[in-house]
Short mmCIF file of N, CA and C in Angstrom, two decimals:
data_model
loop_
_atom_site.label_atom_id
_atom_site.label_comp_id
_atom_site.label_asym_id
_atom_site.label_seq_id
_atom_site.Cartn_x
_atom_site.Cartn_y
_atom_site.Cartn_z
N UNK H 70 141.57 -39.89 -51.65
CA UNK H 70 141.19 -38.53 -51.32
C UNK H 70 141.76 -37.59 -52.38
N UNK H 71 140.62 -36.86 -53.21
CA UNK H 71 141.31 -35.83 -53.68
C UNK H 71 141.50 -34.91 -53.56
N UNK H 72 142.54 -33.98 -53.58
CA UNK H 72 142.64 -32.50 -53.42
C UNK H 72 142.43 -31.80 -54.50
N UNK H 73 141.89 -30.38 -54.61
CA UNK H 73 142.17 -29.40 -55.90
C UNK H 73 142.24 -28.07 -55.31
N UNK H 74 143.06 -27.86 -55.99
CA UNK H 74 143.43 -26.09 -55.85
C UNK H 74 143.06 -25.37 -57.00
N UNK H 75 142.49 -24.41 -56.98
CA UNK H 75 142.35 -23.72 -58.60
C UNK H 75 142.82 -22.40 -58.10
N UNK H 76 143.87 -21.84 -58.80
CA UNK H 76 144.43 -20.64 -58.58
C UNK H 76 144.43 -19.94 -59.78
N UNK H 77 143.80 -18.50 -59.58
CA UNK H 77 143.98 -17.90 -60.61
C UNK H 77 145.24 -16.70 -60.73
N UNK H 78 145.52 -16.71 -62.09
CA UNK H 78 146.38 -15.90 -62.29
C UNK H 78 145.99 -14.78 -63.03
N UNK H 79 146.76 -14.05 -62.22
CA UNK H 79 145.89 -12.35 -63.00
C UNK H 79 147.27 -11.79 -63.81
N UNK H 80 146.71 -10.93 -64.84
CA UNK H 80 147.93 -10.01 -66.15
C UNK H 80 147.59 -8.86 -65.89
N UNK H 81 148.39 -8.23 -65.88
CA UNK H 81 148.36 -6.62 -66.67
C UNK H 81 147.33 -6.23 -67.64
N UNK H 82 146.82 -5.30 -68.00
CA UNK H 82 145.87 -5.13 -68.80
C UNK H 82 146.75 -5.39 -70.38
N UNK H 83 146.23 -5.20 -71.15
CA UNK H 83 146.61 -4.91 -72.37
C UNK H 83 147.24 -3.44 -72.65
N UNK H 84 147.40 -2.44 -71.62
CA UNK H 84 147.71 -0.94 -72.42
C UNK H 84 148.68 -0.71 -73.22
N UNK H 85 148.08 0.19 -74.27
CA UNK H 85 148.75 0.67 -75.56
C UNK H 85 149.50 1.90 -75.51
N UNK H 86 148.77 2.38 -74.79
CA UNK H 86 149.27 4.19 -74.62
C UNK H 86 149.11 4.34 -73.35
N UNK H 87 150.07 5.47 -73.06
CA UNK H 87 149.91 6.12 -71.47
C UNK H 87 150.86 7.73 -71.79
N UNK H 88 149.91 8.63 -71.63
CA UNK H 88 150.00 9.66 -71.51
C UNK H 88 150.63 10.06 -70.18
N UNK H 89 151.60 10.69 -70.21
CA UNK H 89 152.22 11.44 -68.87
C UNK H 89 152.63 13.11 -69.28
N UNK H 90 152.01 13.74 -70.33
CA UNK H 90 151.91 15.11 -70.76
C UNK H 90 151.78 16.22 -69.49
N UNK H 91 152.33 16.73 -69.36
CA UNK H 91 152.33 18.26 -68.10
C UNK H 91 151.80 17.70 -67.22
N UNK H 92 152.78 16.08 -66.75
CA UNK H 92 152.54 16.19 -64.84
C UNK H 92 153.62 16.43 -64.04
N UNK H 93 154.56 17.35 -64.16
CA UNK H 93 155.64 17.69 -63.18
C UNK H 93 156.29 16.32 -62.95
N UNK H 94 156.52 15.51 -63.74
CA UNK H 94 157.30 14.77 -62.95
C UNK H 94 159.21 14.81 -63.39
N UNK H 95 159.19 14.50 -62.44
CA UNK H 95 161.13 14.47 -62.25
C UNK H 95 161.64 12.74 -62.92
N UNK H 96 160.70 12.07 -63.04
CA UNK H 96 161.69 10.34 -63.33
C UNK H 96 160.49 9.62 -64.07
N UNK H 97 160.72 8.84 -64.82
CA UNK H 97 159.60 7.87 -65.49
C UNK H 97 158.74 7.30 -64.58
N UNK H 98 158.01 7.45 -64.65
CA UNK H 98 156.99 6.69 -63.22
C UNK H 98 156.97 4.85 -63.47
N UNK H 99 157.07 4.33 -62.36
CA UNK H 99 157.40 3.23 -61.98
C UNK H 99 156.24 2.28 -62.91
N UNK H 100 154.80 2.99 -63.29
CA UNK H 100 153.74 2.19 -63.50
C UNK H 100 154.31 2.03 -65.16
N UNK H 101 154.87 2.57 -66.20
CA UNK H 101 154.89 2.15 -67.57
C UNK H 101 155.36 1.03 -67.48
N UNK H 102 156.46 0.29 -66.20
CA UNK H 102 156.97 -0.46 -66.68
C UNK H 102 155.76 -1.97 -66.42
N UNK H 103 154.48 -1.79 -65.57
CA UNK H 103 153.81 -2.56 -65.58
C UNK H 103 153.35 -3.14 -67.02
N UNK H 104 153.55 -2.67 -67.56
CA UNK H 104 152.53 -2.84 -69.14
C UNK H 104 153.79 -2.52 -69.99
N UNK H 105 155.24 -3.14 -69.92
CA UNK H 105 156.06 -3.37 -70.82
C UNK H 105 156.28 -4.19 -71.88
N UNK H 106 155.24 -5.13 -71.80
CA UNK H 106 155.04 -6.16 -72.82
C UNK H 106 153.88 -5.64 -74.07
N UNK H 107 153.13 -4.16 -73.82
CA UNK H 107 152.31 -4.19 -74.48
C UNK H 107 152.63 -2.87 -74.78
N UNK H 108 153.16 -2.11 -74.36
CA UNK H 108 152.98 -0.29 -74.46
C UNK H 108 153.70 0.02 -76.31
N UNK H 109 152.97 0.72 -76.34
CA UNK H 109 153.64 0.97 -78.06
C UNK H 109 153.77 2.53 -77.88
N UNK H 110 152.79 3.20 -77.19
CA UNK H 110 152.92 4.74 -77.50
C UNK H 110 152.91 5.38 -75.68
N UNK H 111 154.26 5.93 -75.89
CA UNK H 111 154.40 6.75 -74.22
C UNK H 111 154.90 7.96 -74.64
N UNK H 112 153.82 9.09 -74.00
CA UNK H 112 153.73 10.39 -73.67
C UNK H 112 154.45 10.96 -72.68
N UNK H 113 156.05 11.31 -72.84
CA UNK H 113 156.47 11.93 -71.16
C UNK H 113 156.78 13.15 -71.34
N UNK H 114 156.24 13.88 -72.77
CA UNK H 114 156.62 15.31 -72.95
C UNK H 114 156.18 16.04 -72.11
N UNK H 115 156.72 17.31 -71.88
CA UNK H 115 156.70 18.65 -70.91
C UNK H 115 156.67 18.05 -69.62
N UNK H 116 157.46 18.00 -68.90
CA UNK H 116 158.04 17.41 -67.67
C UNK H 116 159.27 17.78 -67.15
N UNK H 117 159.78 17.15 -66.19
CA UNK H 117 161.31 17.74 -65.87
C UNK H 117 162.15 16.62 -65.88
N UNK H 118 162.11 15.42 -66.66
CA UNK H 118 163.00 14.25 -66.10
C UNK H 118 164.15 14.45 -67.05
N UNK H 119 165.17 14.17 -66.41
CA UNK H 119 166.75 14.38 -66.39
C UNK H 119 167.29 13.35 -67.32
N UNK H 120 166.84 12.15 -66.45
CA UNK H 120 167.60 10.44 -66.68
C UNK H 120 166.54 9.71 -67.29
N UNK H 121 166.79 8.80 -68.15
CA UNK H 121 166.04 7.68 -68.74
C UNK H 121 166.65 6.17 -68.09
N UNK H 122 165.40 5.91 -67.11
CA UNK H 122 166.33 4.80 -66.77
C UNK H 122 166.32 3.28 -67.97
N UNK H 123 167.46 2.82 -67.39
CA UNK H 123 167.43 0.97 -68.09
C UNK H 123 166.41 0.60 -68.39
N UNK H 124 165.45 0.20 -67.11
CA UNK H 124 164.25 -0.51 -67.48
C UNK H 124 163.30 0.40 -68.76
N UNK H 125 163.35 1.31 -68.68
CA UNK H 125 162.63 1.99 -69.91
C UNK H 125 162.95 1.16 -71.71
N UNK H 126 163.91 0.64 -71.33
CA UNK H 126 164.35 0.09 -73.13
C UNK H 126 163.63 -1.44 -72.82
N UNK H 127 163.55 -1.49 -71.96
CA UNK H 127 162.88 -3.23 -71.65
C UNK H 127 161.19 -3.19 -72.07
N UNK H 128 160.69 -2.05 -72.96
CA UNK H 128 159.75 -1.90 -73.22
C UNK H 128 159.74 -2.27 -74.85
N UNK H 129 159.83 -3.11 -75.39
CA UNK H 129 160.22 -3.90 -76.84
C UNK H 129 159.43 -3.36 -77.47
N UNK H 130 158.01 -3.11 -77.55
CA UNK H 130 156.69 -2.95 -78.03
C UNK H 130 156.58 -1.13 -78.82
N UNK H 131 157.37 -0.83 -78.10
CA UNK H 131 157.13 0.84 -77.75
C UNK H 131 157.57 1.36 -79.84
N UNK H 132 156.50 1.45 -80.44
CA UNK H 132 156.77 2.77 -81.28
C UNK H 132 156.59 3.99 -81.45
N UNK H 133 156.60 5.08 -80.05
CA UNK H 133 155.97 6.12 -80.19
C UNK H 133 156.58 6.10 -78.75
N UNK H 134 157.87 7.73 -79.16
CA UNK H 134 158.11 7.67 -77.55
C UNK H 134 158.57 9.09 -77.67
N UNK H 135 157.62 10.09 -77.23
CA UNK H 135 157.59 11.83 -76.78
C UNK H 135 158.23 11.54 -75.66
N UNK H 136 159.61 12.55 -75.65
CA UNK H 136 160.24 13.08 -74.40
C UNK H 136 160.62 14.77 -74.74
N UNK H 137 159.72 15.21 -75.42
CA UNK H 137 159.93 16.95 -75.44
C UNK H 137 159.95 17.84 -74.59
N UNK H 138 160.22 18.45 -74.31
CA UNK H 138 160.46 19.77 -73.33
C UNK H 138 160.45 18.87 -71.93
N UNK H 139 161.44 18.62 -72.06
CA UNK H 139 162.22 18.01 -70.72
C UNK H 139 163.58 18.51 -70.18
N UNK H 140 164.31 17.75 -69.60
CA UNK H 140 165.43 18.59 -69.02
C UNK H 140 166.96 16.96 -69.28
N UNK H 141 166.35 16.35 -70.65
CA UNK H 141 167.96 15.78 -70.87
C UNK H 141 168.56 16.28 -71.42
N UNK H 142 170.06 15.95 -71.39
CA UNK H 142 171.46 16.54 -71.32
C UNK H 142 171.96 14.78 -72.47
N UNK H 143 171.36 14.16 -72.29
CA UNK H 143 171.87 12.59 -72.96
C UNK H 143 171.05 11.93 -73.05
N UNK H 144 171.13 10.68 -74.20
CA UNK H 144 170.28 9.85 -74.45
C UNK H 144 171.10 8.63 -74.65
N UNK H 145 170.59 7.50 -73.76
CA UNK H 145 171.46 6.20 -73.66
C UNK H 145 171.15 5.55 -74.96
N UNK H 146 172.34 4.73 -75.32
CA UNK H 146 172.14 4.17 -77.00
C UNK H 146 171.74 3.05 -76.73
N UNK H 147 171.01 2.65 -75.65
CA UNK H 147 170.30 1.84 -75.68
C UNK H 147 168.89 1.98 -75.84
N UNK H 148 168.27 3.09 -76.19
CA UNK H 148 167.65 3.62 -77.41
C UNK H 148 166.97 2.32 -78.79
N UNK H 149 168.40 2.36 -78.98
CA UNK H 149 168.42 1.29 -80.35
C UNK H 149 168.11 0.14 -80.47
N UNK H 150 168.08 0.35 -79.01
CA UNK H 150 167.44 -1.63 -78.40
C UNK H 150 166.00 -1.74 -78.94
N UNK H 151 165.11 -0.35 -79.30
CA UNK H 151 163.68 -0.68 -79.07
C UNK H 151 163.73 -0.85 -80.51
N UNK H 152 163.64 -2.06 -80.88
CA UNK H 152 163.67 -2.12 -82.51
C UNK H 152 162.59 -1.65 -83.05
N UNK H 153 161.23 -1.52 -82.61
CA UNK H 153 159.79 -1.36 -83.24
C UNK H 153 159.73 -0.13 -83.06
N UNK H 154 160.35 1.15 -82.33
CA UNK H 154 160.40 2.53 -82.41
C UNK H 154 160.52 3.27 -84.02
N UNK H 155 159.27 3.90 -84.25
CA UNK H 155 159.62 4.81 -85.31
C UNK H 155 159.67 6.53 -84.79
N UNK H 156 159.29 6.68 -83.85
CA UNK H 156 159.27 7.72 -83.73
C UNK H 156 159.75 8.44 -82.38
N UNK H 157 160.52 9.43 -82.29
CA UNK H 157 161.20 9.70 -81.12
C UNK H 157 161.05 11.13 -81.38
N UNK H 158 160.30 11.79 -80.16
CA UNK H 158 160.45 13.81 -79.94
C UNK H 158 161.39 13.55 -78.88
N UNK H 159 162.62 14.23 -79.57
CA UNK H 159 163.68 15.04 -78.13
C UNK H 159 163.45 16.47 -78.13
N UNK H 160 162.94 17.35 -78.75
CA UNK H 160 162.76 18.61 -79.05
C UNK H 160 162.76 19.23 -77.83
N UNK H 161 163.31 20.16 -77.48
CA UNK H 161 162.99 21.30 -76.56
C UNK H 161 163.72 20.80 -75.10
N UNK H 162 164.77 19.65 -75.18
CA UNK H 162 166.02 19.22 -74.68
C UNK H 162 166.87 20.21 -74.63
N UNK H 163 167.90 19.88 -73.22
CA UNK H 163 168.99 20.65 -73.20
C UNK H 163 169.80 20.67 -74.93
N UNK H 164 170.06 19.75 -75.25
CA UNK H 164 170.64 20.10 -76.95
C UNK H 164 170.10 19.01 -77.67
N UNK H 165 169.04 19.29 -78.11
CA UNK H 165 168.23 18.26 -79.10
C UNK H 165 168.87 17.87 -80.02
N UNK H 166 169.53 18.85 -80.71
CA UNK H 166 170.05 18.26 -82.22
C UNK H 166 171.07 17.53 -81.67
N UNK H 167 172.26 17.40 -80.31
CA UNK H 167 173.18 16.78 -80.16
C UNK H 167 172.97 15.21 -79.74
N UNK H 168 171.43 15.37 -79.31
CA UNK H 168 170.52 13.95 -78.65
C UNK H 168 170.29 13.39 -79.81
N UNK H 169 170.04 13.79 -80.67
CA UNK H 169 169.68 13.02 -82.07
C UNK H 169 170.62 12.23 -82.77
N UNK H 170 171.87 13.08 -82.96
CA UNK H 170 172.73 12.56 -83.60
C UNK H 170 173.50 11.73 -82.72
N UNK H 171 173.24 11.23 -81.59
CA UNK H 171 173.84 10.11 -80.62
C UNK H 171 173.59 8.48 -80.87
N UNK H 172 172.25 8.90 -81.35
CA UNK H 172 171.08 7.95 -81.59
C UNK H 172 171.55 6.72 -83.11
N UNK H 173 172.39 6.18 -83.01
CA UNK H 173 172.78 5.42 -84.09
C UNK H 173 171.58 4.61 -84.81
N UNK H 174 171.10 4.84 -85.80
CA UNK H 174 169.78 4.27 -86.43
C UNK H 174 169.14 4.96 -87.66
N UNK H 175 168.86 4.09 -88.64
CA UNK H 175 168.09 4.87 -89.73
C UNK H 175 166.41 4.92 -89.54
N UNK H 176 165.83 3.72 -88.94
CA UNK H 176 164.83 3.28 -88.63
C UNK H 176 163.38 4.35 -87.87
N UNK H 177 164.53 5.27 -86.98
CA UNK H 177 163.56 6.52 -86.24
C UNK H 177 163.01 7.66 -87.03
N UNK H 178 161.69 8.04 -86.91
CA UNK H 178 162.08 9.03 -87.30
C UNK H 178 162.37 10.59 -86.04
N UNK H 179 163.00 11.23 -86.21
CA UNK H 179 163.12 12.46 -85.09
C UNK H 179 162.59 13.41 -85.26
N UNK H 180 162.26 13.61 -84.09
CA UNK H 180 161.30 15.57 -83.86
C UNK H 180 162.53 15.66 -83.19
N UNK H 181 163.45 17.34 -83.18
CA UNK H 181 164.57 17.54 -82.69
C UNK H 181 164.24 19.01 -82.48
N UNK H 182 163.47 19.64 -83.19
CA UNK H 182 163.59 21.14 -83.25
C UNK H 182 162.45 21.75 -82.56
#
């Protein structure tokens, strides 16, 4: 007697980008981290989020990461983890230029002002 099971397994899409530009939000929304294996460019400028959590650096892929006119005070140096990052907006941060220079790395480039 034979048995068969065929089960399929479903992925995440492929997304590249995800825009989160002027939606009021207070915290990274839970969905970027669905598509952490693929995201290269995230939009979280003009918003109100405070904290960058952990899981946000678990995004390897990411070269393109707007956090402008927001409301941080700090930027975790785990930052430096995203090796494929060239580009980082802190601009319009509680102290941008002090967020920048936290940031140990030649590799970025910074929007600060």
């Amino acid at each position: 007697m034979w048995k068969c099971c065929f089960t399929k397994t479903y992925e995440a899409p492929e997304v590249l980008e995800l825009d989160f530009r002027h939606s009021s939000l207070i915290e990274v929304p839970a969905d970027v981290f669905t598509f952490e294996r693929t995201l290269e460019k995230l939009d979280l400028g003009s918003n109100q989020i405070s904290d960058l959590p952990p899981s946000l650096f678990h995004c390897h892929e990411l070269k393109e990461l707007d956090l402008c006119d927001n409301d941080l005070m700090s930027i975790p140096q785990a930052v430096g983890s995203l090796t494929r990052l060239c580009k980082l907006d802190l601009s319009r941060n509680g102290n941008s230029m002090e967020l920048g220079k936290k940031v140990k790395t030649n590799r970025i480039a910074f929007i600060l002002a």
